[in-house]
Coordinates of C-alpha atoms in Angstrom, one line a residue:
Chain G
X263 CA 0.0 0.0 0.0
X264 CA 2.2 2.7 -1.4
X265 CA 1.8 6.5 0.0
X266 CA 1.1 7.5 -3.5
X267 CA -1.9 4.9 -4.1
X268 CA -3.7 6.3 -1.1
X269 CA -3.3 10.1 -1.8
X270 CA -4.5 9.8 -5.4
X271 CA -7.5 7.4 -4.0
X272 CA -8.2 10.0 -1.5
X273 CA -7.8 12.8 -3.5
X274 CA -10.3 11.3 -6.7
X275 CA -12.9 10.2 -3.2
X276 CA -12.4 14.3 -2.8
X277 CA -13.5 15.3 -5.9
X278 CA -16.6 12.5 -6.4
X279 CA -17.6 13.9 -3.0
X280 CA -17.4 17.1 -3.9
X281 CA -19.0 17.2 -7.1
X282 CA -22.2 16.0 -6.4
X283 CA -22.3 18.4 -3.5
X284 CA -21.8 21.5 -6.1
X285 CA -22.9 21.0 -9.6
X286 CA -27.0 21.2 -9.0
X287 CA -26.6 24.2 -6.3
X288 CA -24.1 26.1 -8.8
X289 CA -26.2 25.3 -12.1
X290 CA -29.4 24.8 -11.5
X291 CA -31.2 27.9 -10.2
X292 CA -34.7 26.3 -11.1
X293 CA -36.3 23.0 -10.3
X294 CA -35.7 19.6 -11.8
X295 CA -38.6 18.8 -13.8
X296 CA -38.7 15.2 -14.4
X297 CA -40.5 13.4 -11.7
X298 CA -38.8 10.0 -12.5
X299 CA -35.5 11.7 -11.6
X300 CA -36.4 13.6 -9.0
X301 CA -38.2 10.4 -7.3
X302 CA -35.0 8.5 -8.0
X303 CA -32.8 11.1 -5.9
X304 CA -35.1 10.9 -3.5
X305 CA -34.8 7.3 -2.4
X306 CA -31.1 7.2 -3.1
X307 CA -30.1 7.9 0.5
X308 CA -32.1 5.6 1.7
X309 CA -31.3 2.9 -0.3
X310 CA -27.2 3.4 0.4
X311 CA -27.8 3.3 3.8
X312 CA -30.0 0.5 4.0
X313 CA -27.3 -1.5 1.9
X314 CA -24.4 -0.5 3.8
X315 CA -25.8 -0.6 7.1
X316 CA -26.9 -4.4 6.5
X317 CA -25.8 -7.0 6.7
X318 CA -22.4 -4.9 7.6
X319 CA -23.8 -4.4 10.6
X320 CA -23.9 -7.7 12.4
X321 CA -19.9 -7.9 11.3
X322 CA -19.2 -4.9 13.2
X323 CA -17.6 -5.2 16.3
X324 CA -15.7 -9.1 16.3
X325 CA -18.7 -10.3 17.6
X326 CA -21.8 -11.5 16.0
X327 CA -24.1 -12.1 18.7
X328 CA -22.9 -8.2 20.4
X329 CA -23.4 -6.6 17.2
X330 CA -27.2 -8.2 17.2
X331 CA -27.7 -6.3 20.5
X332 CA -26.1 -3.3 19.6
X333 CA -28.1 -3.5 15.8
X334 CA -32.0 -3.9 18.1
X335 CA -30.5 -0.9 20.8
X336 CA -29.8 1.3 17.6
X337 CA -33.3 0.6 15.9
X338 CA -34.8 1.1 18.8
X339 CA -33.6 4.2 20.0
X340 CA -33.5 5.4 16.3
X341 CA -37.7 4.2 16.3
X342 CA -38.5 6.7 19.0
X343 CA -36.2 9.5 17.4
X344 CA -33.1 10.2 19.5
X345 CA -30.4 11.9 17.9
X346 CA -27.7 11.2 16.1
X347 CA -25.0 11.3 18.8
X348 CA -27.7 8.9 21.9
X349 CA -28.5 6.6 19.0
X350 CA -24.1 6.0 18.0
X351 CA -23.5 6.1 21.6
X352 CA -26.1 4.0 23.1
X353 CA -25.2 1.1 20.7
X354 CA -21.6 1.4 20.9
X355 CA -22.2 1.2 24.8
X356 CA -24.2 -1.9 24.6
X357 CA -21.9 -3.7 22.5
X358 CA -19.2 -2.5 24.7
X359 CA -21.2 -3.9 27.8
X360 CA -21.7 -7.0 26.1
X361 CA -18.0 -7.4 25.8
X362 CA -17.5 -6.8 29.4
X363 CA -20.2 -8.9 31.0
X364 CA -19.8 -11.9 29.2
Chain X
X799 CA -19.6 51.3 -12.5
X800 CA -20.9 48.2 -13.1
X801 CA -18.8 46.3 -11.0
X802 CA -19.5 49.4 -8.3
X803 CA -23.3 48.3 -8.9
X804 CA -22.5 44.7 -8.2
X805 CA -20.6 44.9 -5.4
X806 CA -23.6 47.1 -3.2
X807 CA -25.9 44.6 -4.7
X808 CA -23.5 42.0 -3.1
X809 CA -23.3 44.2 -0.2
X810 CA -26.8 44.5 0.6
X811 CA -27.6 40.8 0.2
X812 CA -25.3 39.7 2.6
X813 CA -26.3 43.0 5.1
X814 CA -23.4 43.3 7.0
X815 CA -25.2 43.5 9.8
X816 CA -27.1 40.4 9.5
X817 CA -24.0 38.5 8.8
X818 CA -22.9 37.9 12.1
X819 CA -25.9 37.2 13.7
X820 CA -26.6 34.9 11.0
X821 CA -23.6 32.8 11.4
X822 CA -24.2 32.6 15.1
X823 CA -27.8 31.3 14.4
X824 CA -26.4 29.0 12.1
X825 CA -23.4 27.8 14.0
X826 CA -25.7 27.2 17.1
X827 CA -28.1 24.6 15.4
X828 CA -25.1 22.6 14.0
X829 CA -23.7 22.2 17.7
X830 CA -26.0 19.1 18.1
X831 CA -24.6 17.8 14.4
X832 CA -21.1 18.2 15.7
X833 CA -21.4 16.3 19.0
X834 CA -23.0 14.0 17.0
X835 CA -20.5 12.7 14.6
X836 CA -17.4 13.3 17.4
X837 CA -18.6 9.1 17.9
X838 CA -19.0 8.5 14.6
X839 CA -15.8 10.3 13.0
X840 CA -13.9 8.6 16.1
X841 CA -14.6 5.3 14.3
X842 CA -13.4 6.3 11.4
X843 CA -10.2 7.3 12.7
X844 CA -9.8 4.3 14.7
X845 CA -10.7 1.9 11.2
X846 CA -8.4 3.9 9.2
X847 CA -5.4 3.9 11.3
X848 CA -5.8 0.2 12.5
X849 CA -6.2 -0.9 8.5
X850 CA -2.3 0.8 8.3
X851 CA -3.3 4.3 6.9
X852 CA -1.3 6.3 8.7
X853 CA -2.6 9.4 10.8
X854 CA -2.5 12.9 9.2
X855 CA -3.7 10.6 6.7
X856 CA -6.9 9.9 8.3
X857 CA -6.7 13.3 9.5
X858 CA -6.3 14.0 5.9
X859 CA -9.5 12.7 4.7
X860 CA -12.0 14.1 7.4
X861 CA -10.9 17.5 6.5
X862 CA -11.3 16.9 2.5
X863 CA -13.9 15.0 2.2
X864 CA -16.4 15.6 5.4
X865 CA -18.5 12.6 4.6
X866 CA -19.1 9.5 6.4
X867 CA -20.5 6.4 4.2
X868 CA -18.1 7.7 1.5
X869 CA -14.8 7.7 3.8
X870 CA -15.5 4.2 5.4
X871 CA -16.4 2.5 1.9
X872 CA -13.3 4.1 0.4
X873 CA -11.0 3.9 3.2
X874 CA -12.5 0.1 3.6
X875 CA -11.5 -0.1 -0.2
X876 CA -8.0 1.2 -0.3
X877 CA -7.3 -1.3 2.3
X878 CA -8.0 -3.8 0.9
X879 CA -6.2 -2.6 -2.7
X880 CA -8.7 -1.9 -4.7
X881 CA -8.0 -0.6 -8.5
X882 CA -9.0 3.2 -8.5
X883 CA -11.6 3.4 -10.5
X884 CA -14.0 1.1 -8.3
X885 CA -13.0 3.5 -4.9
X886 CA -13.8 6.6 -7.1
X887 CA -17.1 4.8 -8.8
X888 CA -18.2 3.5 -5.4
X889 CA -17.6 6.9 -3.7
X890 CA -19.2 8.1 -6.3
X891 CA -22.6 6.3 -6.2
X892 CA -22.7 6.3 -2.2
X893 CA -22.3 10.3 -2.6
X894 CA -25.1 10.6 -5.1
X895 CA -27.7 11.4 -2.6
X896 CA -25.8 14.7 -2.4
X897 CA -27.2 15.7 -5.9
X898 CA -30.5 15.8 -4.3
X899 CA -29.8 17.4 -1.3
X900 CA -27.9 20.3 -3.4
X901 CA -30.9 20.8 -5.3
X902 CA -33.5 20.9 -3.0
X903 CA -30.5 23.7 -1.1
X904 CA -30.5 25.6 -4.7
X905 CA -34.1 26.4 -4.3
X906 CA -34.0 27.5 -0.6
X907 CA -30.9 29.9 -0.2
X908 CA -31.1 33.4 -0.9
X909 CA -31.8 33.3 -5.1
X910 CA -28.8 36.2 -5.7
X911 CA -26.0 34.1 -3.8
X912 CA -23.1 34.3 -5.9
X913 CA -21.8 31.6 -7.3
X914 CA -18.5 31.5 -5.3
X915 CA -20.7 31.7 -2.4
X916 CA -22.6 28.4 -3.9
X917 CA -19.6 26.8 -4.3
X918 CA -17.9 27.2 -1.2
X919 CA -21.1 26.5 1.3
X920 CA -21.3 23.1 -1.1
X921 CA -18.2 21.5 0.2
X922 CA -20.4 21.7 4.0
X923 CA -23.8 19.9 2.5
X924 CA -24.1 16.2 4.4
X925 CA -27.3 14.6 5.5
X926 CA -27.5 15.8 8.3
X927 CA -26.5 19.7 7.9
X928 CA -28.9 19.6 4.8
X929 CA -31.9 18.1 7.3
X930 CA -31.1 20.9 9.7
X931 CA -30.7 23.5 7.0
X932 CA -33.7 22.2 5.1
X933 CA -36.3 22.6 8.4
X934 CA -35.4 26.3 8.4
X935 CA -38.8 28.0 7.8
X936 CA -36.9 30.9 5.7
X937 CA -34.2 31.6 3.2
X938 CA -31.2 30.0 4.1
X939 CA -27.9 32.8 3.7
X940 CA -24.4 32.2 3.1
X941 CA -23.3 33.5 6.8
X942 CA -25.9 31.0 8.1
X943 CA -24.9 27.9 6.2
X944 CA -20.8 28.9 7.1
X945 CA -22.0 28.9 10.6
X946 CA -24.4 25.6 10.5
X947 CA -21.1 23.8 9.0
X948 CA -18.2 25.0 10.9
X949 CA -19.1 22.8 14.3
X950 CA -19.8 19.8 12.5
X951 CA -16.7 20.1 10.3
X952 CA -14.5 20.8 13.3
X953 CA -16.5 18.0 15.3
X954 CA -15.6 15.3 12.5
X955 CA -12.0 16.6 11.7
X956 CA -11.6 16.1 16.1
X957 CA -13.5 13.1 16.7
X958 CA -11.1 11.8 13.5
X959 CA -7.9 12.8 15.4
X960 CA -8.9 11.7 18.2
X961 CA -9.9 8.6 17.1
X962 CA -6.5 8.0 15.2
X963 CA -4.4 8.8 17.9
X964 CA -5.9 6.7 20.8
X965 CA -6.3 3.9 18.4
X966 CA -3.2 2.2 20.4
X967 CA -4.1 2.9 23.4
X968 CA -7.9 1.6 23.5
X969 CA -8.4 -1.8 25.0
X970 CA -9.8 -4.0 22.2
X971 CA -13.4 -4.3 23.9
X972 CA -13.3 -0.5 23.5
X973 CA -12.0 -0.5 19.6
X974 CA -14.4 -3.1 18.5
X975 CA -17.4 -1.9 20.1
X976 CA -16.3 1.4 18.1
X977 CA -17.3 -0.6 15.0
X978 CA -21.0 -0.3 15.1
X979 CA -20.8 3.7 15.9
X980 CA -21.3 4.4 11.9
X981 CA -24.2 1.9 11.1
X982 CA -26.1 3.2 14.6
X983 CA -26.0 6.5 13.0
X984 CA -27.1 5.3 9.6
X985 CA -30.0 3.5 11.7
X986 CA -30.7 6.7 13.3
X987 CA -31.2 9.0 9.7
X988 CA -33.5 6.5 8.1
X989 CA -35.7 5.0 10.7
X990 CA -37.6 7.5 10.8
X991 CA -38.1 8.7 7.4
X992 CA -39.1 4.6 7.0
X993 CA -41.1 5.4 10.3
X994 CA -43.3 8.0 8.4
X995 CA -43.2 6.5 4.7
X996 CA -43.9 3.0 3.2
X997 CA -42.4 4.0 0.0
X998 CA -38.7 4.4 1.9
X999 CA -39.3 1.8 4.0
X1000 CA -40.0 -0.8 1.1
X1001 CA -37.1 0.8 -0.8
X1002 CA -34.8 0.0 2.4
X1003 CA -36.0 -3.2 2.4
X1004 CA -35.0 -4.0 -1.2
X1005 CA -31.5 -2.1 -0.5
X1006 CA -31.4 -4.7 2.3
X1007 CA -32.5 -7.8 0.4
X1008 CA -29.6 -7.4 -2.9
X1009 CA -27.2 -6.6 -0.1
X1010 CA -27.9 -9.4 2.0
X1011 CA -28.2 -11.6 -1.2
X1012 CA -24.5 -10.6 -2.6
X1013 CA -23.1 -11.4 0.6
X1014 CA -24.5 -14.5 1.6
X1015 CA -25.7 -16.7 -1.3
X1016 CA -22.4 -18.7 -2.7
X1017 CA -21.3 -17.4 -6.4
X1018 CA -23.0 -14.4 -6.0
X1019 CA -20.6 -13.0 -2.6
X1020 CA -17.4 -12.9 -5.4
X1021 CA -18.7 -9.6 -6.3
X1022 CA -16.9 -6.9 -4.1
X1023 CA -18.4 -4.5 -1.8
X1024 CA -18.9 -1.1 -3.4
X1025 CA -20.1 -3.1 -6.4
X1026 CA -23.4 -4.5 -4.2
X1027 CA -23.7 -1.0 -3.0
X1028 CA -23.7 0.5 -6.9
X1029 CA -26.4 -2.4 -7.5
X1030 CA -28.6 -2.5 -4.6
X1031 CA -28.5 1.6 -4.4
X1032 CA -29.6 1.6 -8.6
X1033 CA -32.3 -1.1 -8.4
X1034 CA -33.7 0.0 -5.0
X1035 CA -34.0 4.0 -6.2
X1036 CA -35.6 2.9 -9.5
X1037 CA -38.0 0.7 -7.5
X1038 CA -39.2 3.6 -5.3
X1039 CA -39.0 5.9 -8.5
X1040 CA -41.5 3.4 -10.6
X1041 CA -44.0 2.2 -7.3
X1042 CA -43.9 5.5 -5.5
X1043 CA -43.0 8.4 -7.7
X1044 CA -43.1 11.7 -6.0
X1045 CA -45.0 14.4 -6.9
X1046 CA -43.3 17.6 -7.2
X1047 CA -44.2 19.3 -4.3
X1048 CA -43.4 17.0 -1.8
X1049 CA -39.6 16.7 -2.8

């Protein structure tokens, strides 16, 4: 794994992050019409982090059974709306615990 | 004189005044978005640095990129040597979503923001600062957006540092519990948009399904990671866009 390799991989990850990011706030000053497009946008988020999220999950933390009760703590506190940071933290401790206890 | 008329134009829209007190409203609604990914960007730090990238590298990529699914799929990727065009395509795809976001952005800032204004308040758009930004009930200005993203972009360049730096130092219970910190917060941005719409929910599930198919039904788990991603990502969007199209005023 050469030091080049990685800075020209991070650099293109850069610029494929960035991009998306710019082009439609620089260029387009109207709305998209097409609702086909417009509904595909839409799901994409949800659909990449529904794919990476599982079954990724479950491989998480060196442990399948720990990352199972981690997975249900995350859902659940996600189901009733905590943040960002309460949902992260509360299924990292969990899996943590798990590690400890048993 | 033209450019004399441009620049009070460009004076008045920002109302120096106003700028200020706009990045202060701004920066104090991404304080929640940058205790938030301090876990999260920790993770990433910790991954990076224990798959051999060295630190200012990790460091590196926090501050030039500022995304999460993106870093771990390419930082999972360059570990484990894969050619450069699949980390760029797979970044790529997973950053997509941003197209949307930067759009539905375009039509709520202030309409004469100039371009170089556009460009720079860009690089700050994630899911989250876009969900915050996108909730505001009136135009959105550049001194707000610079202030909603400067916490969280701080908050994810320290958690990253920290998070590379302590990586040795961490007991292993600690390290690998850190492994589920991304996915949680995944769980915890589209639960409840699944929560509130079938349509998302049923395109989850299909994300789920080809996922869960490519990496556990023999033949078809030889196709790599960011390729499933590309795949489930396509199909799932283009089943929610065909079932469940959106009409324009929802989006």
């Amino acid at each position: 794994m050469s030091l080049f390799y990685i800075l020209l991989a991070v650099t293109l990850m850069a610029v494929v992050t960035y991009i998306p990011r710019a082009l439609p706030i620089v260029l387009f000053r109207r709305k998209i019409k097409s609702q086909r497009i417009t509904s595909f946008l839409y799901y994409t988020p949800y659909a990449v982090l529904g794919a990476m999220t599982f079954p990724s999950i479950i491989y998480s933390t060196g442990n399948l059974n720990y990352s199972i009760v981690g997975t249900l703590m995350a859902l659940a506190l996600a189901y009733f709306e905590q943040g960002l940071m309460k949902v992260a933290l509360g299924a990292v401790l969990v899996v943590y615990l798990c590690h400890v206890c048993f | 004189m033209k450019e004399n008329i441009r620049l009070s134009e460009r004076n008045h829209y920002i109302g120096q005044e106003n700028l200020i007190r706009d990045f202060k409203q701004g920066f104090k609604k991404g304080l929640p978005i940058a205790f938030g990914y301090v876990p999260v960007s920790f993770a990433f730090g910790l991954l990076a640095v224990k798959g051999g990238i060295p630190v200012w590298i990790a460091i590196l990529i926090s501050m030039t990129n500022l995304t999460s699914a993106g870093q771990f799929a390419g930082v999972g990727l360059i570990m484990a040597q894969a050619t450069l065009f699949e980390i760029t395509l797979t970044t790529f795809v997973i950053n997509i979503r941003y197209m949307l976001m930067s759009l539905a952005l375009a039509q709520k800032i202030v309409e004469k923001m100039p371009t170089i204004h556009r460009s720079i308040m860009a690089f700050g758009i994630t899911d989250e600062t876009f969900a915050v930004a996108s909730l505001e009930d009136k135009e959105i200005t550049f001194p707000f957006m610079m202030g909603l993203i400067t916490g969280p972009y701080f908050g994810w360049a320290l958690g990253t540092a920290l998070g590379a730096i302590l990586t040795t130092f961490l007991p292993t219970a600690v390290q690998n519990s850190m492994g589920i910190a991304l996915y949680a917060m995944f769980i915890a941005l589209i639960i409840p948009a699944a929560k509130k719409s079938k349509a998302v929910l049923i395109v989850i599930i299909v994300a789920i399904a080809i996922s869960s198919a490519f990496r556990w039904i023999p033949f078809l788990n030889q196709l790599s990671q960011g390729w499933v991603i590309i795949l489930a990502t396509i199909v799932a969007s283009a089943v929610g866009a065909i079932f469940f199209p959106r009409s324009e005023e929802r989006v």
